[in-house]
CSV table of C-alpha atoms in Angstrom, one decimal:
chain,number,residue,atom,x,y,z
A,2,MET,CA,177.2,70.9,186.5
A,3,ARG,CA,179.4,73.9,186.6
A,4,THR,CA,178.2,75.0,183.2
A,5,ILE,CA,174.6,74.7,184.3
A,6,LYS,CA,175.3,76.8,187.4
A,7,ILE,CA,177.0,79.6,185.4
A,8,PHE,CA,174.0,79.6,183.0
A,9,GLU,CA,171.5,79.9,185.9
A,10,ILE,CA,173.5,82.8,187.3
A,11,TYR,CA,173.5,84.5,183.9
A,12,ILE,CA,169.7,84.2,183.6
A,13,ILE,CA,169.2,85.6,187.1
A,14,LEU,CA,171.5,88.6,186.3
A,15,CYS,CA,169.7,89.3,183.0
A,16,TYR,CA,166.3,89.0,184.8
A,17,ASN,CA,167.3,91.5,187.5
A,18,TYR,CA,168.8,93.9,184.9
A,19,CYS,CA,165.5,93.8,183.0
A,20,ILE,CA,163.5,94.5,186.1
A,21,ASP,CA,165.7,97.4,187.1
A,22,ALA,CA,165.5,98.8,183.5
A,23,TYR,CA,161.7,98.4,183.4
A,24,LEU,CA,161.3,100.5,186.6
A,25,TYR,CA,162.9,103.5,184.9
A,26,LEU,CA,160.6,103.4,181.9
A,27,THR,CA,157.7,105.8,181.5
A,28,THR,CA,154.2,104.4,181.4
A,29,LYS,CA,154.1,104.9,177.6
A,30,GLU,CA,157.4,103.0,177.1
A,31,ARG,CA,156.2,100.2,179.4
A,32,ARG,CA,153.0,99.8,177.3
A,33,ARG,CA,155.1,99.7,174.1
A,34,LEU,CA,157.5,97.1,175.5
A,35,LEU,CA,154.6,94.9,176.7
A,36,GLY,CA,153.0,95.2,173.2
A,37,ILE,CA,156.3,94.0,171.6
A,38,PHE,CA,156.5,91.0,174.0
A,39,THR,CA,152.9,90.2,173.4
A,40,LYS,CA,153.4,90.1,169.6
A,41,ILE,CA,156.5,87.9,170.0
A,42,ILE,CA,154.5,85.5,172.3
A,43,GLU,CA,151.6,85.4,169.8
A,44,ARG,CA,154.0,84.6,166.9
A,45,PHE,CA,155.3,81.6,168.8
A,46,ARG,CA,151.8,80.5,169.7
A,47,ARG,CA,150.5,80.5,166.1
A,48,LYS,CA,149.3,77.2,165.0
A,49,SER,CA,150.5,75.7,161.7
A,50,ALA,CA,148.2,75.7,158.7
A,51,ALA,CA,147.9,74.0,155.4
A,52,ILE,CA,146.0,75.9,152.7
A,53,PHE,CA,144.1,74.6,149.7
A,54,VAL,CA,142.6,77.2,147.3
A,55,ASP,CA,140.0,76.5,144.7
A,56,PHE,CA,141.1,79.4,142.6
A,57,GLU,CA,138.3,79.0,140.0
A,58,HIS,CA,135.7,79.6,142.8
A,59,TRP,CA,137.6,82.6,144.0
A,60,CYS,CA,138.1,84.2,140.6
A,61,TYR,CA,134.9,83.5,138.8
A,62,SER,CA,132.6,84.1,141.8
A,63,LEU,CA,134.3,87.4,142.6
A,64,GLU,CA,134.2,88.5,139.0
A,65,ASN,CA,130.6,87.5,138.2
A,66,LEU,CA,129.1,88.7,141.5
A,67,PHE,CA,131.1,91.8,142.3
A,68,GLY,CA,133.2,92.6,139.3
A,69,MET,CA,136.3,92.3,141.5
A,70,HIS,CA,139.6,90.4,141.2
A,71,PRO,CA,141.3,88.3,143.9
A,72,GLU,CA,143.4,90.1,146.5
A,73,VAL,CA,146.0,87.4,146.9
A,74,THR,CA,148.4,89.5,149.0
A,75,ALA,CA,145.7,90.6,151.5
A,76,PHE,CA,144.6,87.0,151.8
A,77,PHE,CA,148.1,85.8,152.8
A,78,GLU,CA,148.7,88.7,155.1
A,79,SER,CA,145.5,88.1,157.0
A,80,ILE,CA,146.2,84.4,157.4
A,81,SER,CA,149.9,84.8,158.4
A,82,ARG,CA,148.9,87.0,161.3
A,83,LYS,CA,147.0,84.1,162.9
A,84,TYR,CA,148.8,81.0,161.5
A,85,LYS,CA,152.2,79.7,160.6
A,86,ILE,CA,151.8,78.6,157.0
A,87,LYS,CA,153.4,75.2,156.3
A,88,ARG,CA,152.2,74.7,152.7
A,89,VAL,CA,149.8,76.2,150.1
A,90,TYR,CA,148.2,74.8,147.0
A,91,PHE,CA,146.3,76.7,144.3
A,92,PHE,CA,144.0,74.6,142.0
A,93,GLY,CA,142.3,75.6,138.7
A,94,ASP,CA,142.4,75.6,135.0
A,95,PHE,CA,145.2,78.1,134.4
A,96,THR,CA,144.7,78.1,130.7
A,97,SER,CA,141.9,80.5,131.4
A,98,PRO,CA,143.1,84.2,131.2
A,99,ILE,CA,141.3,85.3,134.3
A,100,LEU,CA,143.3,82.7,136.4
A,101,ARG,CA,146.5,83.0,134.3
A,102,ASN,CA,146.8,86.7,135.0
A,103,GLU,CA,147.2,86.1,138.7
A,104,VAL,CA,150.0,83.4,138.5
A,105,ASN,CA,152.9,85.8,139.1
A,106,ARG,CA,151.2,87.1,142.2
A,107,ILE,CA,150.6,83.6,143.5
A,108,ARG,CA,154.2,82.6,142.9
A,109,GLU,CA,155.2,85.3,145.4
A,110,TYR,CA,153.8,82.9,148.1
A,111,THR,CA,154.0,79.4,146.6
A,112,ASN,CA,155.0,77.4,143.5
A,113,ASN,CA,152.3,74.7,144.3
A,114,ILE,CA,150.1,75.7,141.4
A,115,ILE,CA,148.1,72.7,140.3
A,116,ASP,CA,146.7,73.1,136.8
A,117,THR,CA,143.4,71.1,136.6
A,118,GLN,CA,142.7,71.5,132.9
A,119,ASN,CA,140.3,68.8,131.7
A,120,PRO,CA,140.9,67.9,128.1
A,121,SER,CA,137.5,66.3,127.7
A,122,ASN,CA,135.7,69.6,128.6
A,123,ARG,CA,133.1,67.7,130.5
A,124,ASN,CA,132.3,68.5,134.1
A,125,LYS,CA,135.3,70.9,134.2
A,126,LYS,CA,134.5,72.3,137.6
A,127,ASP,CA,134.0,68.9,139.2
A,128,HIS,CA,137.4,67.9,137.8
A,129,THR,CA,139.1,70.7,139.8
A,130,ASP,CA,137.1,69.7,143.0
A,131,PHE,CA,138.1,66.1,142.8
A,132,ILE,CA,141.8,66.8,142.3
A,133,MET,CA,141.7,69.2,145.2
A,134,LEU,CA,139.9,66.7,147.4
A,135,ASP,CA,142.5,64.1,146.6
A,136,TYR,CA,145.3,66.4,147.6
A,137,ILE,CA,143.6,67.2,150.9
A,138,TYR,CA,143.1,63.6,151.9
A,139,ARG,CA,146.6,62.6,151.0
A,140,ASP,CA,148.0,65.7,152.8
A,141,VAL,CA,146.5,64.8,156.1
A,142,GLU,CA,147.8,61.2,155.9
A,143,GLU,CA,151.3,61.8,154.4
A,144,LYS,CA,152.6,65.3,155.1
A,145,ASP,CA,154.0,66.9,158.2
A,146,LYS,CA,151.1,67.5,160.5
A,147,ALA,CA,149.3,70.8,160.4
A,148,GLY,CA,146.9,71.8,163.2
A,149,THR,CA,144.6,73.8,160.9
A,150,TYR,CA,143.3,73.2,157.4
A,151,ILE,CA,142.2,76.2,155.5
A,152,ILE,CA,140.0,75.4,152.5
A,153,PHE,CA,139.0,78.2,150.1
A,154,SER,CA,136.0,76.9,148.2
A,155,GLY,CA,132.2,77.4,148.2
A,156,ASP,CA,131.3,74.0,146.8
A,157,GLY,CA,129.3,71.5,148.8
A,158,HIS,CA,131.6,68.7,147.5
A,159,PHE,CA,134.0,69.7,150.3
A,160,THR,CA,131.5,69.1,153.2
A,161,SER,CA,132.6,65.5,153.6
A,162,VAL,CA,136.3,66.3,153.8
A,163,VAL,CA,135.7,69.1,156.3
A,164,ALA,CA,133.8,66.7,158.5
A,165,TYR,CA,136.5,64.1,158.1
A,166,LEU,CA,139.3,66.5,159.1
A,167,LYS,CA,137.3,67.7,162.1
A,168,ASN,CA,135.9,64.5,163.5
A,169,LYS,CA,138.4,61.8,162.5
A,170,LYS,CA,141.6,63.8,162.4
A,171,LYS,CA,140.8,66.4,165.1
A,172,LYS,CA,141.9,69.3,162.9
A,173,LYS,CA,140.6,72.8,163.0
A,174,VAL,CA,139.0,73.6,159.7
A,175,VAL,CA,138.5,77.2,158.4
A,176,VAL,CA,136.5,77.7,155.2
A,177,TYR,CA,137.0,80.8,153.0
A,178,GLY,CA,134.3,81.5,150.4
A,179,ILE,CA,132.8,84.2,148.3
A,180,ALA,CA,129.5,85.8,149.4
A,181,ASN,CA,126.4,84.5,147.7
A,182,SER,CA,128.4,81.6,146.3
A,183,THR,CA,129.2,79.4,149.3
A,184,SER,CA,127.3,76.3,150.3
A,185,ASN,CA,125.3,76.7,153.5
A,186,ARG,CA,126.1,73.0,154.4
A,187,LEU,CA,129.8,73.7,154.0
A,188,ARG,CA,129.6,76.8,156.1
A,189,SER,CA,127.8,75.0,158.9
A,190,VAL,CA,130.2,72.1,159.2
A,191,ALA,CA,133.4,74.2,159.4
A,192,ASP,CA,134.9,75.5,162.7
A,193,GLU,CA,135.1,78.9,161.2
A,194,CYS,CA,133.9,80.5,157.9
A,195,VAL,CA,135.3,83.7,156.4
A,196,ILE,CA,133.3,85.3,153.6
A,197,LEU,CA,134.9,87.6,151.0
A,198,PRO,CA,134.9,90.3,150.0
A,199,SER,CA,134.7,92.1,153.3
A,200,GLN,CA,132.7,95.3,153.3
A,201,ASP,CA,135.8,97.3,153.5
A,202,GLN,CA,137.4,95.5,150.5
A,203,GLU,CA,134.2,96.0,148.5
A,204,THR,CA,133.9,99.7,149.3
A,205,GLN,CA,137.6,100.2,148.6
A,206,TYR,CA,137.3,98.5,145.2
A,207,TYR,CA,134.4,100.7,144.1
A,208,LYS,CA,136.2,103.9,145.1
A,209,GLN,CA,139.2,102.8,143.1
A,210,ILE,CA,137.3,102.1,139.9
A,211,VAL,CA,135.6,105.5,140.2
A,212,LEU,CA,139.0,107.2,140.4
A,213,GLN,CA,140.3,105.1,137.5
A,214,SER,CA,137.3,106.1,135.3
A,215,ILE,CA,137.8,109.8,136.0
A,216,TYR,CA,141.6,109.5,135.4
A,217,ARG,CA,140.9,107.8,132.0
A,218,SER,CA,138.6,110.8,131.0
A,219,ILE,CA,141.3,113.3,132.1
A,220,SER,CA,144.0,111.4,130.1
A,221,LYS,CA,141.8,111.1,127.0
A,222,TYR,CA,140.5,114.7,126.9
A,223,ASP,CA,143.6,116.5,128.3
A,224,ASP,CA,142.0,117.8,131.4
A,225,LYS,CA,139.4,119.7,129.4
A,226,HIS,CA,136.6,117.3,130.0
A,227,TYR,CA,134.0,117.7,132.8
A,228,THR,CA,132.1,114.9,134.3
A,229,THR,CA,128.9,114.9,136.4
A,230,PHE,CA,127.9,112.7,139.3
A,231,LYS,CA,125.2,110.9,137.3
A,232,LYS,CA,127.4,110.4,134.2
A,233,THR,CA,130.2,109.0,136.3
A,234,VAL,CA,127.9,106.5,138.0
A,235,GLU,CA,126.6,105.4,134.6
A,236,ILE,CA,130.0,105.0,133.0
A,237,VAL,CA,131.6,103.2,136.0
A,238,SER,CA,128.7,100.7,136.4
A,239,GLN,CA,128.6,99.9,132.7
A,240,TYR,CA,132.3,99.7,132.1
A,241,ASN,CA,132.9,97.4,135.2
A,242,LYS,CA,129.5,95.6,135.1
A,243,VAL,CA,128.7,96.5,138.7
A,244,ASP,CA,125.6,97.7,140.6
A,245,PRO,CA,125.2,101.5,140.1
A,246,ASN,CA,123.8,101.8,143.6
A,247,LEU,CA,127.1,100.5,145.0
A,248,VAL,CA,129.0,103.0,142.9
A,249,THR,CA,126.7,105.8,144.1
A,250,LYS,CA,127.4,104.8,147.7
A,251,ALA,CA,131.1,104.7,147.2
A,252,MET,CA,131.1,108.2,145.6
A,253,ASN,CA,129.0,109.6,148.5
A,254,ASP,CA,131.6,108.3,150.9
A,255,MET,CA,134.4,109.9,148.8
A,256,PHE,CA,132.6,113.3,149.0
A,257,GLU,CA,132.6,113.0,152.8
A,258,GLN,CA,136.3,112.1,152.8
A,259,GLY,CA,137.1,115.1,150.7
A,260,ILE,CA,138.4,112.9,147.8
A,261,LEU,CA,135.6,114.1,145.4
A,262,ILE,CA,134.7,117.7,145.2
A,263,LYS,CA,131.5,119.3,143.8
A,264,LYS,CA,132.1,122.3,141.6
A,265,GLU,CA,129.9,124.6,139.5
A,266,VAL,CA,131.2,125.4,136.0
A,267,LYS,CA,129.9,127.9,133.6
A,268,LEU,CA,129.3,126.7,130.0
A,269,GLY,CA,128.8,129.3,127.3
A,270,LYS,CA,127.1,132.6,128.2
A,271,ALA,CA,124.5,131.5,130.7
A,272,SER,CA,124.3,127.8,131.4
A,273,LYS,CA,126.0,126.2,134.4
A,274,ILE,CA,126.5,122.6,135.4
A,275,LYS,CA,127.6,120.9,138.6
A,276,VAL,CA,130.7,118.7,138.0
A,277,ILE,CA,133.0,116.7,140.1
A,278,GLU,CA,136.8,116.9,140.6
A,279,VAL,CA,139.3,114.8,142.4
A,280,ASN,CA,141.5,115.8,145.3
A,281,TRP,CA,144.3,113.4,144.3
A,282,GLN,CA,146.3,114.1,147.4
A,283,ALA,CA,143.4,113.0,149.5
A,284,ALA,CA,143.0,109.9,147.4
A,285,MET,CA,146.6,109.0,148.0
A,286,ASP,CA,146.3,109.7,151.7
A,287,ASN,CA,143.5,107.2,151.9
A,288,GLY,CA,145.4,104.5,150.0
A,289,LEU,CA,143.2,104.7,146.9
A,290,TRP,CA,145.8,106.1,144.4
A,291,GLU,CA,149.5,105.9,143.7
A,292,LEU,CA,151.8,108.9,143.6
A,293,GLU,CA,153.0,108.3,140.0
A,294,LYS,CA,149.4,108.4,138.7
A,295,ALA,CA,148.5,111.6,140.4
A,296,VAL,CA,147.2,114.4,138.2
């Protein structure tokens, strides 16, 4: 009893000290302190989540539709802000180079990489889906309980398991999928659906491949090569197999940001052409380029 009493007195003293200290803070300091406490409370309130990723869907759909590669780090950072991640599984035929190239990045977050290679070469995609479905059903029955199930797939095969998790197991289910490659039925049955890439991610990607293309030209021709707007759009779209209209839009944005600069250059005695140059410092300031690559 005496120990409890002393503890109560200690709590009261700490509380009174905090109140007194709070009164001496400026409005700006109070807001900052409240912001810190809010983040701490949100962290404790985060629900636990189990994540199951159909990495074939993520890689192939993103590559074929957008010419992009998975942003594994951004995916985990986004989820960890809302959920306490209990376990993560990645599924796919990792003998494929496009998947294998991402293994080291995945291992930064989990070692649960399930290789679904099908020796028969028949119904290879279905084989991955069925293995992933089996893991999800067994997880909800056998593993430590997770309040939320995050399923990254666009395949309609997962509609039934999403309905089962929601209706029978009373779980929140979040579906991640790639734009123009995710079943409408699957989207409609989930509690929440996140479609990738986001507009910001897509725009950022196109800006980066424009810079990479210009940098390759500079490296190859020792900074004595001029490139025009039209030629850059053509080279970038063909090299990366992406829509030239999207490249054009990204480049126009970069002109507005001061990353790309139009310049008139005289060739020979009379002719002049309009070329583009890069403000590499502006590119770095906007997170589009790394310091060691700057020209």
